[in-house]
Amino acid sequence: MADGTTFEDLKTQANAINEAFGQQFKRFEHFVGDPLDVNFLPDLISKLERENYSLKDAETDLRQLSELRVRFIGKKSEWVATKKKIGKIADGEQRSWAGQHLLVIEVSITDRLEYARLNLEIIIDNLRTQREALDVTLPGRRPRRGHLHPITIVRERIEDIFVSLGYAIEDGREIETDFYNFDALNIPENHPARASQDTFYTTDGFALRSQTSTVQIHAMQRRGAPLRMIAPGRVFRRDTPDPTHNPMFFQVEGLCVDRGISMAHLKGTVAEFLRRMFGAQTVTRFRPSYFPFTEPSAEFDFSCFKCGGAGCRICKNSGWIELGGSGMVHPNVLRAVGINPEEFSGFAFGLGIDRMVALMYGLDDIRLLFENDMRFLEQFD
């Protein structure tokens, strides 16, 4: 017994460690119960709920319990150092007593730590389940109901009117070649009309369409004559944004090509459309104008739907509202798509949907239609 270690020395050290552990473990003692008592854990959980014991509290306790285990029986603990001294007791019988005594204490410490850990983990699982539980008795969240954009509302109304008149709805690409955007519409290179319809170009020579007349060219090439159609859609021009202009806006153009079509058919069609759109009392007038793709050409106005022609803010006290352009399809346009202008004639018209929306809803700035401001859009539900 070179260092004089005795059973009594180890017993005193082990008891001191056990006592210190007991003092530290007191705050976890209520997590340890009789493993055979089936009511212990449910009763404990109920008690903790009454005390507002939270998930955060339980996770903190579990972490501190783990730290307590490391401090008292971890690899670098005083307990492990004490156990190593058993082999230094010279007397075999005392060495056996020391081993048994330390084993009893270690089993006691380990069991208490383990029972507390297992019960804490069950409590944590229970608290997490409660936190994530869905209360099926609560009223559900009703899905937010959307509605159509004002431009879509007006566009569909226009489409319905023309479908009832026997017109087809055509759609087309928004990126076009120079031929469809200008040449086929009797706007050759260096023509002055290109300046007012200047658009956005790609590096490959394509351009965003400046009008939906491009759809009319495709339709006549594909379907030939006779033909009745309208083409609603987005168009693009290099306009500076202001209350009445936008680089991107919506337009609808109509086309009728058949044998014997005259200006009278154009006037009758536009007048009927406006009567169905704004009421049977609506009066239409045509004013001479110029468009490179129609000859003769005219702009059309209609009597103010607000004041009936008496004069108001909407019609600028004129009694009339300007709406769009129209005319007889130019023979060069028919030739460009392979239709014989000696056999067929036709009329075309176009108007801005954005402008019509602004008129119908009393908007003083069309940019509101494209800003996606929910405060504005919710008014059209």
mmCIF file of C-alpha atoms in Angstrom:
data_model
loop_
_atom_site.group_PDB
_atom_site.id
_atom_site.type_symbol
_atom_site.label_atom_id
_atom_site.label_comp_id
_atom_site.label_asym_id
_atom_site.label_seq_id
_atom_site.Cartn_x
_atom_site.Cartn_y
_atom_site.Cartn_z
ATOM 1 C CA MET A 1 0.000 0.000 0.000
ATOM 2 C CA ALA A 2 2.590 2.418 -1.228
ATOM 3 C CA ASP A 3 0.401 5.549 -1.108
ATOM 4 C CA GLY A 4 -1.541 4.500 2.052
ATOM 5 C CA THR A 5 -4.967 4.296 0.327
ATOM 6 C CA THR A 6 -7.525 2.486 2.507
ATOM 7 C CA PHE A 7 -11.142 1.418 2.179
ATOM 8 C CA GLU A 8 -12.185 4.100 4.699
ATOM 9 C CA ASP A 9 -10.476 6.787 2.614
ATOM 10 C CA LEU A 10 -12.318 5.768 -0.591
ATOM 11 C CA LYS A 11 -15.583 5.347 1.300
ATOM 12 C CA THR A 12 -15.284 8.886 2.662
ATOM 13 C CA GLN A 13 -14.469 10.306 -0.812
ATOM 14 C CA ALA A 14 -17.299 8.353 -2.506
ATOM 15 C CA ASN A 15 -19.835 9.387 0.104
ATOM 16 C CA ALA A 16 -18.776 13.035 -0.260
ATOM 17 C CA ILE A 17 -19.229 12.867 -4.042
ATOM 18 C CA ASN A 18 -22.612 11.170 -3.632
ATOM 19 C CA GLU A 19 -23.730 13.825 -1.172
ATOM 20 C CA ALA A 20 -22.620 16.624 -3.500
ATOM 21 C CA PHE A 21 -24.477 14.971 -6.371
ATOM 22 C CA GLY A 22 -27.620 14.690 -4.238
ATOM 23 C CA GLN A 23 -27.514 18.405 -3.520
ATOM 24 C CA GLN A 24 -27.118 19.244 -7.218
ATOM 25 C CA PHE A 25 -29.758 16.730 -8.292
ATOM 26 C CA LYS A 26 -32.478 18.053 -5.972
ATOM 27 C CA ARG A 27 -33.930 20.332 -8.681
ATOM 28 C CA PHE A 28 -34.387 17.276 -10.947
ATOM 29 C CA GLU A 29 -35.709 14.965 -8.246
ATOM 30 C CA HIS A 30 -39.372 15.495 -9.212
ATOM 31 C CA PHE A 31 -38.627 13.960 -12.647
ATOM 32 C CA VAL A 32 -37.763 10.634 -10.956
ATOM 33 C CA GLY A 33 -40.548 8.332 -9.808
ATOM 34 C CA ASP A 34 -41.375 4.688 -9.411
ATOM 35 C CA PRO A 35 -40.907 3.050 -12.842
ATOM 36 C CA LEU A 36 -43.809 0.709 -12.002
ATOM 37 C CA ASP A 37 -46.216 3.573 -11.243
ATOM 38 C CA VAL A 38 -48.158 4.052 -14.508
ATOM 39 C CA ASN A 39 -49.784 7.240 -13.204
ATOM 40 C CA PHE A 40 -46.567 8.986 -12.239
ATOM 41 C CA LEU A 41 -45.755 10.549 -15.606
ATOM 42 C CA PRO A 42 -49.337 11.640 -16.576
ATOM 43 C CA ASP A 43 -49.723 13.213 -13.125
ATOM 44 C CA LEU A 44 -46.364 14.949 -13.476
ATOM 45 C CA ILE A 45 -47.274 16.346 -16.907
ATOM 46 C CA SER A 46 -50.583 17.674 -15.577
ATOM 47 C CA LYS A 47 -48.788 19.286 -12.647
ATOM 48 C CA LEU A 48 -46.232 20.939 -14.946
ATOM 49 C CA GLU A 49 -49.020 22.254 -17.219
ATOM 50 C CA ARG A 50 -50.676 23.895 -14.225
ATOM 51 C CA GLU A 51 -47.343 25.492 -13.387
ATOM 52 C CA ASN A 52 -47.011 26.814 -17.004
ATOM 53 C CA TYR A 53 -43.921 24.715 -17.536
ATOM 54 C CA SER A 54 -42.853 25.470 -21.123
ATOM 55 C CA LEU A 55 -41.006 23.589 -23.847
ATOM 56 C CA LYS A 56 -38.118 26.001 -23.443
ATOM 57 C CA ASP A 57 -37.958 25.205 -19.706
ATOM 58 C CA ALA A 58 -37.900 21.458 -20.411
ATOM 59 C CA GLU A 59 -35.145 21.744 -23.014
ATOM 60 C CA THR A 60 -33.085 23.840 -20.608
ATOM 61 C CA ASP A 61 -33.530 21.248 -17.842
ATOM 62 C CA LEU A 62 -32.496 18.430 -20.179
ATOM 63 C CA ARG A 63 -29.348 20.296 -21.169
ATOM 64 C CA GLN A 64 -28.415 21.040 -17.554
ATOM 65 C CA LEU A 65 -29.090 17.414 -16.582
ATOM 66 C CA SER A 66 -26.635 16.303 -19.259
ATOM 67 C CA GLU A 67 -24.053 18.745 -17.911
ATOM 68 C CA LEU A 68 -24.609 17.315 -14.387
ATOM 69 C CA ARG A 69 -23.933 13.788 -15.668
ATOM 70 C CA VAL A 70 -20.653 14.862 -17.265
ATOM 71 C CA ARG A 71 -19.585 16.753 -14.140
ATOM 72 C CA PHE A 72 -20.163 13.867 -11.695
ATOM 73 C CA ILE A 73 -19.621 10.621 -13.637
ATOM 74 C CA GLY A 74 -17.973 11.775 -16.854
ATOM 75 C CA LYS A 75 -14.570 10.527 -17.999
ATOM 76 C CA LYS A 76 -12.734 13.428 -16.355
ATOM 77 C CA SER A 77 -14.850 13.544 -13.202
ATOM 78 C CA GLU A 78 -13.700 13.143 -9.626
ATOM 79 C CA TRP A 79 -15.753 9.954 -9.453
ATOM 80 C CA VAL A 80 -13.695 8.241 -12.145
ATOM 81 C CA ALA A 81 -10.489 9.321 -10.407
ATOM 82 C CA THR A 82 -11.792 7.843 -7.133
ATOM 83 C CA LYS A 83 -12.638 4.526 -8.796
ATOM 84 C CA LYS A 84 -9.093 4.234 -10.098
ATOM 85 C CA LYS A 85 -7.797 4.222 -6.521
ATOM 86 C CA ILE A 86 -9.535 0.902 -5.720
ATOM 87 C CA GLY A 87 -6.642 -1.019 -7.220
ATOM 88 C CA LYS A 88 -4.221 0.730 -4.872
ATOM 89 C CA ILE A 89 -5.746 -0.821 -1.747
ATOM 90 C CA ALA A 90 -3.308 -3.545 -0.658
ATOM 91 C CA ASP A 91 -5.753 -5.606 1.385
ATOM 92 C CA GLY A 92 -7.811 -7.807 -0.920
ATOM 93 C CA GLU A 93 -10.861 -7.921 1.355
ATOM 94 C CA GLN A 94 -10.928 -4.120 1.764
ATOM 95 C CA ARG A 95 -10.452 -3.734 -1.989
ATOM 96 C CA SER A 96 -13.563 -5.881 -2.541
ATOM 97 C CA TRP A 97 -15.572 -3.828 -0.027
ATOM 98 C CA ALA A 98 -14.475 -0.596 -1.707
ATOM 99 C CA GLY A 99 -15.488 -1.902 -5.160
ATOM 100 C CA GLN A 100 -18.946 -2.959 -3.936
ATOM 101 C CA HIS A 101 -19.532 0.312 -2.078
ATOM 102 C CA LEU A 102 -18.614 2.469 -5.085
ATOM 103 C CA LEU A 103 -20.695 0.288 -7.392
ATOM 104 C CA VAL A 104 -23.822 0.801 -5.253
ATOM 105 C CA ILE A 105 -23.319 4.574 -5.305
ATOM 106 C CA GLU A 106 -22.613 4.657 -9.055
ATOM 107 C CA VAL A 107 -25.729 2.596 -9.871
ATOM 108 C CA SER A 108 -27.817 4.942 -7.720
ATOM 109 C CA ILE A 109 -26.434 8.050 -9.439
ATOM 110 C CA THR A 110 -26.755 6.549 -12.919
ATOM 111 C CA ASP A 111 -30.322 5.322 -12.371
ATOM 112 C CA ARG A 112 -31.516 8.679 -11.090
ATOM 113 C CA LEU A 113 -29.901 10.511 -14.013
ATOM 114 C CA GLU A 114 -31.323 8.046 -16.536
ATOM 115 C CA TYR A 115 -34.882 8.103 -15.163
ATOM 116 C CA ALA A 116 -34.855 11.899 -15.107
ATOM 117 C CA ARG A 117 -33.527 12.030 -18.687
ATOM 118 C CA LEU A 118 -36.124 9.590 -20.070
ATOM 119 C CA ASN A 119 -39.015 11.389 -18.378
ATOM 120 C CA LEU A 120 -37.775 14.794 -19.523
ATOM 121 C CA GLU A 121 -37.595 13.578 -23.122
ATOM 122 C CA ILE A 122 -41.184 12.290 -22.893
ATOM 123 C CA ILE A 123 -42.301 15.628 -21.439
ATOM 124 C CA ILE A 124 -40.514 17.504 -24.254
ATOM 125 C CA ASP A 125 -42.209 15.338 -26.906
ATOM 126 C CA ASN A 126 -45.566 15.988 -25.246
ATOM 127 C CA LEU A 127 -44.987 19.758 -25.166
ATOM 128 C CA ARG A 128 -43.904 19.798 -28.818
ATOM 129 C CA THR A 129 -47.015 17.887 -29.800
ATOM 130 C CA GLN A 130 -49.188 20.369 -27.943
ATOM 131 C CA ARG A 131 -47.433 23.302 -29.602
ATOM 132 C CA GLU A 132 -47.827 21.859 -33.096
ATOM 133 C CA ALA A 133 -51.307 20.439 -32.600
ATOM 134 C CA LEU A 134 -54.103 21.616 -34.887
ATOM 135 C CA ASP A 135 -57.262 22.618 -33.109
ATOM 136 C CA VAL A 136 -59.934 21.236 -35.453
ATOM 137 C CA THR A 137 -62.620 23.113 -33.535
ATOM 138 C CA LEU A 138 -61.234 26.487 -34.673
ATOM 139 C CA PRO A 139 -62.919 28.052 -37.712
ATOM 140 C CA GLY A 140 -60.911 27.507 -40.888
ATOM 141 C CA ARG A 141 -59.178 30.249 -42.813
ATOM 142 C CA ARG A 142 -61.346 30.981 -45.801
ATOM 143 C CA PRO A 143 -59.356 31.183 -49.063
ATOM 144 C CA ARG A 144 -59.071 34.716 -50.320
ATOM 145 C CA ARG A 145 -61.277 35.032 -53.384
ATOM 146 C CA GLY A 146 -59.700 36.747 -56.360
ATOM 147 C CA HIS A 147 -61.429 38.615 -59.139
ATOM 148 C CA LEU A 148 -60.775 39.735 -62.676
ATOM 149 C CA HIS A 149 -58.606 42.742 -63.452
ATOM 150 C CA PRO A 150 -60.627 45.709 -64.821
ATOM 151 C CA ILE A 151 -58.862 45.404 -68.179
ATOM 152 C CA THR A 152 -59.860 41.731 -68.363
ATOM 153 C CA ILE A 153 -63.456 42.606 -67.415
ATOM 154 C CA VAL A 154 -63.755 45.094 -70.284
ATOM 155 C CA ARG A 155 -61.851 42.899 -72.741
ATOM 156 C CA GLU A 156 -64.148 39.927 -72.114
ATOM 157 C CA ARG A 157 -67.189 42.156 -72.506
ATOM 158 C CA ILE A 158 -65.871 43.341 -75.888
ATOM 159 C CA GLU A 159 -65.158 39.759 -76.927
ATOM 160 C CA ASP A 160 -68.667 38.631 -75.957
ATOM 161 C CA ILE A 161 -70.239 41.367 -78.085
ATOM 162 C CA PHE A 162 -68.216 40.543 -81.199
ATOM 163 C CA VAL A 163 -68.641 36.776 -80.792
ATOM 164 C CA SER A 164 -72.405 37.389 -80.798
ATOM 165 C CA LEU A 165 -71.910 39.313 -84.067
ATOM 166 C CA GLY A 166 -70.175 36.304 -85.634
ATOM 167 C CA TYR A 167 -66.551 37.327 -85.141
ATOM 168 C CA ALA A 168 -63.754 34.953 -84.118
ATOM 169 C CA ILE A 169 -61.222 35.772 -81.373
ATOM 170 C CA GLU A 170 -57.636 35.559 -82.615
ATOM 171 C CA ASP A 171 -54.447 35.689 -80.579
ATOM 172 C CA GLY A 172 -50.862 36.014 -81.720
ATOM 173 C CA ARG A 173 -47.228 36.489 -80.792
ATOM 174 C CA GLU A 174 -46.022 39.669 -79.116
ATOM 175 C CA ILE A 175 -42.578 39.570 -80.746
ATOM 176 C CA GLU A 176 -42.759 40.094 -84.501
ATOM 177 C CA THR A 177 -40.616 40.572 -87.576
ATOM 178 C CA ASP A 178 -40.427 43.882 -89.412
ATOM 179 C CA PHE A 179 -42.651 42.460 -92.153
ATOM 180 C CA TYR A 180 -45.643 41.754 -89.916
ATOM 181 C CA ASN A 181 -45.204 44.841 -87.768
ATOM 182 C CA PHE A 182 -44.797 47.337 -90.602
ATOM 183 C CA ASP A 183 -44.257 46.166 -94.204
ATOM 184 C CA ALA A 184 -47.415 44.051 -94.509
ATOM 185 C CA LEU A 185 -49.424 46.957 -93.059
ATOM 186 C CA ASN A 186 -48.347 49.291 -95.884
ATOM 187 C CA ILE A 187 -45.730 51.004 -93.718
ATOM 188 C CA PRO A 188 -42.481 50.534 -95.696
ATOM 189 C CA GLU A 189 -39.064 51.466 -94.358
ATOM 190 C CA ASN A 190 -38.568 55.233 -93.865
ATOM 191 C CA HIS A 191 -42.349 55.812 -93.933
ATOM 192 C CA PRO A 192 -43.259 58.703 -91.546
ATOM 193 C CA ALA A 193 -45.909 56.538 -89.847
ATOM 194 C CA ARG A 194 -43.165 54.401 -88.323
ATOM 195 C CA ALA A 195 -42.134 57.272 -86.053
ATOM 196 C CA SER A 196 -45.492 57.413 -84.231
ATOM 197 C CA GLN A 197 -45.474 53.622 -83.840
ATOM 198 C CA ASP A 198 -41.829 53.223 -82.833
ATOM 199 C CA THR A 199 -41.427 50.170 -80.625
ATOM 200 C CA PHE A 200 -38.729 48.123 -78.881
ATOM 201 C CA TYR A 201 -36.289 46.060 -80.929
ATOM 202 C CA THR A 202 -34.089 43.045 -80.204
ATOM 203 C CA THR A 203 -30.504 42.591 -81.368
ATOM 204 C CA ASP A 204 -31.733 39.908 -83.798
ATOM 205 C CA GLY A 205 -33.953 42.296 -85.720
ATOM 206 C CA PHE A 206 -37.235 41.361 -84.053
ATOM 207 C CA ALA A 207 -39.547 43.900 -82.455
ATOM 208 C CA LEU A 208 -42.322 43.976 -79.875
ATOM 209 C CA ARG A 209 -45.550 44.484 -81.801
ATOM 210 C CA SER A 210 -46.793 48.083 -81.821
ATOM 211 C CA GLN A 211 -50.385 47.057 -82.680
ATOM 212 C CA THR A 212 -52.479 43.902 -82.856
ATOM 213 C CA SER A 213 -52.851 44.403 -86.630
ATOM 214 C CA THR A 214 -50.032 41.862 -86.852
ATOM 215 C CA VAL A 215 -52.529 39.196 -85.759
ATOM 216 C CA GLN A 216 -54.787 40.207 -88.667
ATOM 217 C CA ILE A 217 -51.946 39.595 -91.133
ATOM 218 C CA HIS A 218 -51.285 36.130 -89.710
ATOM 219 C CA ALA A 219 -55.009 35.300 -89.745
ATOM 220 C CA MET A 220 -55.464 36.365 -93.380
ATOM 221 C CA GLN A 221 -52.401 34.357 -94.419
ATOM 222 C CA ARG A 222 -53.647 31.310 -92.558
ATOM 223 C CA ARG A 223 -57.382 31.476 -93.222
ATOM 224 C CA GLY A 224 -57.721 33.617 -96.344
ATOM 225 C CA ALA A 225 -60.994 35.347 -97.160
ATOM 226 C CA PRO A 226 -63.812 35.686 -96.199
ATOM 227 C CA LEU A 227 -62.848 36.466 -92.628
ATOM 228 C CA ARG A 228 -64.315 38.155 -89.541
ATOM 229 C CA MET A 229 -62.154 38.447 -86.434
ATOM 230 C CA ILE A 230 -60.994 40.613 -83.557
ATOM 231 C CA ALA A 231 -57.538 40.540 -81.962
ATOM 232 C CA PRO A 232 -57.253 41.765 -78.358
ATOM 233 C CA GLY A 233 -53.870 41.855 -76.676
ATOM 234 C CA ARG A 234 -50.864 43.756 -75.398
ATOM 235 C CA VAL A 235 -48.906 46.132 -77.610
ATOM 236 C CA PHE A 236 -45.757 48.157 -77.030
ATOM 237 C CA ARG A 237 -44.593 51.622 -78.056
ATOM 238 C CA ARG A 238 -41.792 53.898 -76.958
ATOM 239 C CA ASP A 239 -44.059 56.284 -75.083
ATOM 240 C CA THR A 240 -43.053 58.166 -71.959
ATOM 241 C CA PRO A 241 -45.367 57.097 -69.108
ATOM 242 C CA ASP A 242 -47.898 59.743 -68.123
ATOM 243 C CA PRO A 243 -51.582 59.730 -67.075
ATOM 244 C CA THR A 244 -52.716 58.954 -70.653
ATOM 245 C CA HIS A 245 -49.750 57.005 -72.086
ATOM 246 C CA ASN A 246 -47.802 53.879 -71.204
ATOM 247 C CA PRO A 247 -45.062 51.921 -73.032
ATOM 248 C CA MET A 248 -47.245 48.807 -72.728
ATOM 249 C CA PHE A 249 -51.011 48.919 -73.144
ATOM 250 C CA PHE A 250 -53.936 46.794 -74.330
ATOM 251 C CA GLN A 251 -55.651 47.146 -77.668
ATOM 252 C CA VAL A 252 -58.330 45.375 -79.673
ATOM 253 C CA GLU A 253 -58.516 45.468 -83.449
ATOM 254 C CA GLY A 254 -61.264 44.109 -85.669
ATOM 255 C CA LEU A 255 -61.226 42.964 -89.283
ATOM 256 C CA CYS A 256 -63.875 41.921 -91.775
ATOM 257 C CA VAL A 257 -62.914 40.805 -95.284
ATOM 258 C CA ASP A 258 -65.478 39.565 -97.790
ATOM 259 C CA ARG A 259 -66.993 40.306 -101.168
ATOM 260 C CA GLY A 260 -68.871 43.592 -101.390
ATOM 261 C CA ILE A 261 -67.801 45.018 -98.011
ATOM 262 C CA SER A 262 -68.240 48.795 -97.848
ATOM 263 C CA MET A 263 -67.916 51.709 -95.451
ATOM 264 C CA ALA A 264 -71.583 51.222 -94.557
ATOM 265 C CA HIS A 265 -70.756 47.816 -93.048
ATOM 266 C CA LEU A 266 -67.995 49.408 -90.988
ATOM 267 C CA LYS A 267 -70.268 52.143 -89.642
ATOM 268 C CA GLY A 268 -73.036 49.673 -88.857
ATOM 269 C CA THR A 269 -70.691 47.292 -87.029
ATOM 270 C CA VAL A 270 -69.036 49.995 -84.905
ATOM 271 C CA ALA A 271 -72.395 51.603 -84.097
ATOM 272 C CA GLU A 272 -73.901 48.280 -83.010
ATOM 273 C CA PHE A 273 -70.869 47.458 -80.882
ATOM 274 C CA LEU A 274 -71.039 50.801 -79.071
ATOM 275 C CA ARG A 275 -74.807 50.498 -78.527
ATOM 276 C CA ARG A 276 -74.324 47.098 -76.901
ATOM 277 C CA MET A 277 -71.384 48.405 -74.896
ATOM 278 C CA PHE A 278 -72.851 51.669 -73.610
ATOM 279 C CA GLY A 279 -76.588 51.455 -74.234
ATOM 280 C CA ALA A 280 -79.151 51.692 -77.030
ATOM 281 C CA GLN A 281 -79.163 55.508 -76.860
ATOM 282 C CA THR A 282 -75.487 55.749 -77.934
ATOM 283 C CA VAL A 283 -74.862 57.816 -81.067
ATOM 284 C CA THR A 284 -71.769 57.340 -83.243
ATOM 285 C CA ARG A 285 -69.980 59.768 -85.539
ATOM 286 C CA PHE A 286 -67.048 59.326 -87.939
ATOM 287 C CA ARG A 287 -64.385 61.917 -88.747
ATOM 288 C CA PRO A 288 -61.991 61.702 -91.729
ATOM 289 C CA SER A 289 -58.464 60.712 -90.759
ATOM 290 C CA TYR A 290 -55.367 58.933 -92.101
ATOM 291 C CA PHE A 291 -53.903 55.517 -91.409
ATOM 292 C CA PRO A 292 -51.411 53.877 -93.804
ATOM 293 C CA PHE A 293 -53.205 50.491 -93.693
ATOM 294 C CA THR A 294 -56.724 51.780 -94.489
ATOM 295 C CA GLU A 295 -58.146 53.939 -97.296
ATOM 296 C CA PRO A 296 -60.426 55.776 -96.735
ATOM 297 C CA SER A 297 -59.774 56.171 -93.017
ATOM 298 C CA ALA A 298 -61.817 57.617 -90.188
ATOM 299 C CA GLU A 299 -61.734 58.096 -86.442
ATOM 300 C CA PHE A 300 -64.944 57.317 -84.600
ATOM 301 C CA ASP A 301 -66.465 58.981 -81.550
ATOM 302 C CA PHE A 302 -69.567 58.162 -79.540
ATOM 303 C CA SER A 303 -71.950 60.238 -77.478
ATOM 304 C CA CYS A 304 -70.901 60.494 -73.839
ATOM 305 C CA PHE A 305 -72.401 57.660 -71.794
ATOM 306 C CA LYS A 306 -72.335 59.858 -68.671
ATOM 307 C CA CYS A 307 -74.101 63.017 -69.806
ATOM 308 C CA GLY A 308 -75.797 61.746 -72.974
ATOM 309 C CA GLY A 309 -74.138 64.466 -75.065
ATOM 310 C CA ALA A 310 -74.944 67.442 -72.840
ATOM 311 C CA GLY A 311 -71.308 67.924 -71.800
ATOM 312 C CA CYS A 312 -69.440 66.859 -68.650
ATOM 313 C CA ARG A 313 -65.969 66.256 -67.210
ATOM 314 C CA ILE A 314 -65.594 62.858 -68.877
ATOM 315 C CA CYS A 315 -66.246 64.172 -72.412
ATOM 316 C CA LYS A 316 -64.518 67.505 -71.685
ATOM 317 C CA ASN A 317 -67.855 69.261 -72.165
ATOM 318 C CA SER A 318 -67.955 68.316 -75.853
ATOM 319 C CA GLY A 319 -70.673 65.672 -75.594
ATOM 320 C CA TRP A 320 -68.449 63.238 -77.559
ATOM 321 C CA ILE A 321 -65.764 60.751 -76.551
ATOM 322 C CA GLU A 322 -62.959 59.838 -78.964
ATOM 323 C CA LEU A 323 -62.450 56.088 -79.036
ATOM 324 C CA GLY A 324 -60.520 54.675 -81.996
ATOM 325 C CA GLY A 325 -59.570 54.566 -85.643
ATOM 326 C CA SER A 326 -61.040 52.684 -88.586
ATOM 327 C CA GLY A 327 -61.252 52.483 -92.364
ATOM 328 C CA MET A 328 -61.395 50.255 -95.419
ATOM 329 C CA VAL A 329 -58.472 47.856 -95.667
ATOM 330 C CA HIS A 330 -55.856 49.218 -98.050
ATOM 331 C CA PRO A 331 -55.443 47.141 -101.228
ATOM 332 C CA ASN A 332 -51.701 46.872 -100.546
ATOM 333 C CA VAL A 333 -52.438 45.090 -97.253
ATOM 334 C CA LEU A 334 -54.662 42.551 -99.036
ATOM 335 C CA ARG A 335 -52.009 41.969 -101.695
ATOM 336 C CA ALA A 336 -49.330 41.420 -98.996
ATOM 337 C CA VAL A 337 -51.279 38.415 -97.687
ATOM 338 C CA GLY A 338 -52.260 36.983 -101.073
ATOM 339 C CA ILE A 339 -55.880 38.222 -101.226
ATOM 340 C CA ASN A 340 -57.091 39.747 -104.475
ATOM 341 C CA PRO A 341 -58.340 43.313 -103.760
ATOM 342 C CA GLU A 342 -60.342 43.230 -107.023
ATOM 343 C CA GLU A 343 -62.491 40.415 -105.590
ATOM 344 C CA PHE A 344 -62.463 41.126 -101.865
ATOM 345 C CA SER A 345 -62.679 44.261 -99.758
ATOM 346 C CA GLY A 346 -62.762 44.748 -96.030
ATOM 347 C CA PHE A 347 -62.813 47.118 -93.113
ATOM 348 C CA ALA A 348 -60.707 47.334 -89.972
ATOM 349 C CA PHE A 349 -60.975 49.209 -86.702
ATOM 350 C CA GLY A 350 -59.039 49.474 -83.485
ATOM 351 C CA LEU A 351 -59.345 50.982 -80.026
ATOM 352 C CA GLY A 352 -57.435 51.057 -76.755
ATOM 353 C CA ILE A 353 -58.904 48.869 -74.026
ATOM 354 C CA ASP A 354 -57.029 50.806 -71.316
ATOM 355 C CA ARG A 355 -58.608 54.057 -72.471
ATOM 356 C CA MET A 356 -62.059 52.494 -72.447
ATOM 357 C CA VAL A 357 -61.481 51.165 -68.906
ATOM 358 C CA ALA A 358 -60.379 54.632 -67.764
ATOM 359 C CA LEU A 359 -63.532 56.147 -69.268
ATOM 360 C CA MET A 360 -65.909 53.558 -67.824
ATOM 361 C CA TYR A 361 -64.457 53.644 -64.314
ATOM 362 C CA GLY A 362 -63.581 57.318 -64.144
ATOM 363 C CA LEU A 363 -59.799 56.891 -63.871
ATOM 364 C CA ASP A 364 -57.621 59.950 -64.390
ATOM 365 C CA ASP A 365 -54.366 57.971 -64.723
ATOM 366 C CA ILE A 366 -54.080 54.723 -66.717
ATOM 367 C CA ARG A 367 -50.836 53.873 -64.937
ATOM 368 C CA LEU A 368 -52.961 52.764 -61.984
ATOM 369 C CA LEU A 369 -53.994 49.749 -64.085
ATOM 370 C CA PHE A 370 -50.436 48.388 -64.157
ATOM 371 C CA GLU A 371 -49.062 49.165 -60.682
ATOM 372 C CA ASN A 372 -50.618 46.086 -58.981
ATOM 373 C CA ASP A 373 -51.725 48.189 -56.012
ATOM 374 C CA MET A 374 -54.191 46.019 -54.093
ATOM 375 C CA ARG A 375 -55.887 49.101 -52.638
ATOM 376 C CA PHE A 376 -56.824 50.089 -56.177
ATOM 377 C CA LEU A 377 -57.631 46.655 -57.591
ATOM 378 C CA GLU A 378 -59.868 45.611 -54.670
ATOM 379 C CA GLN A 379 -62.365 48.266 -55.741
ATOM 380 C CA PHE A 380 -63.296 46.168 -58.789
ATOM 381 C CA ASP A 381 -64.374 43.051 -56.871
#
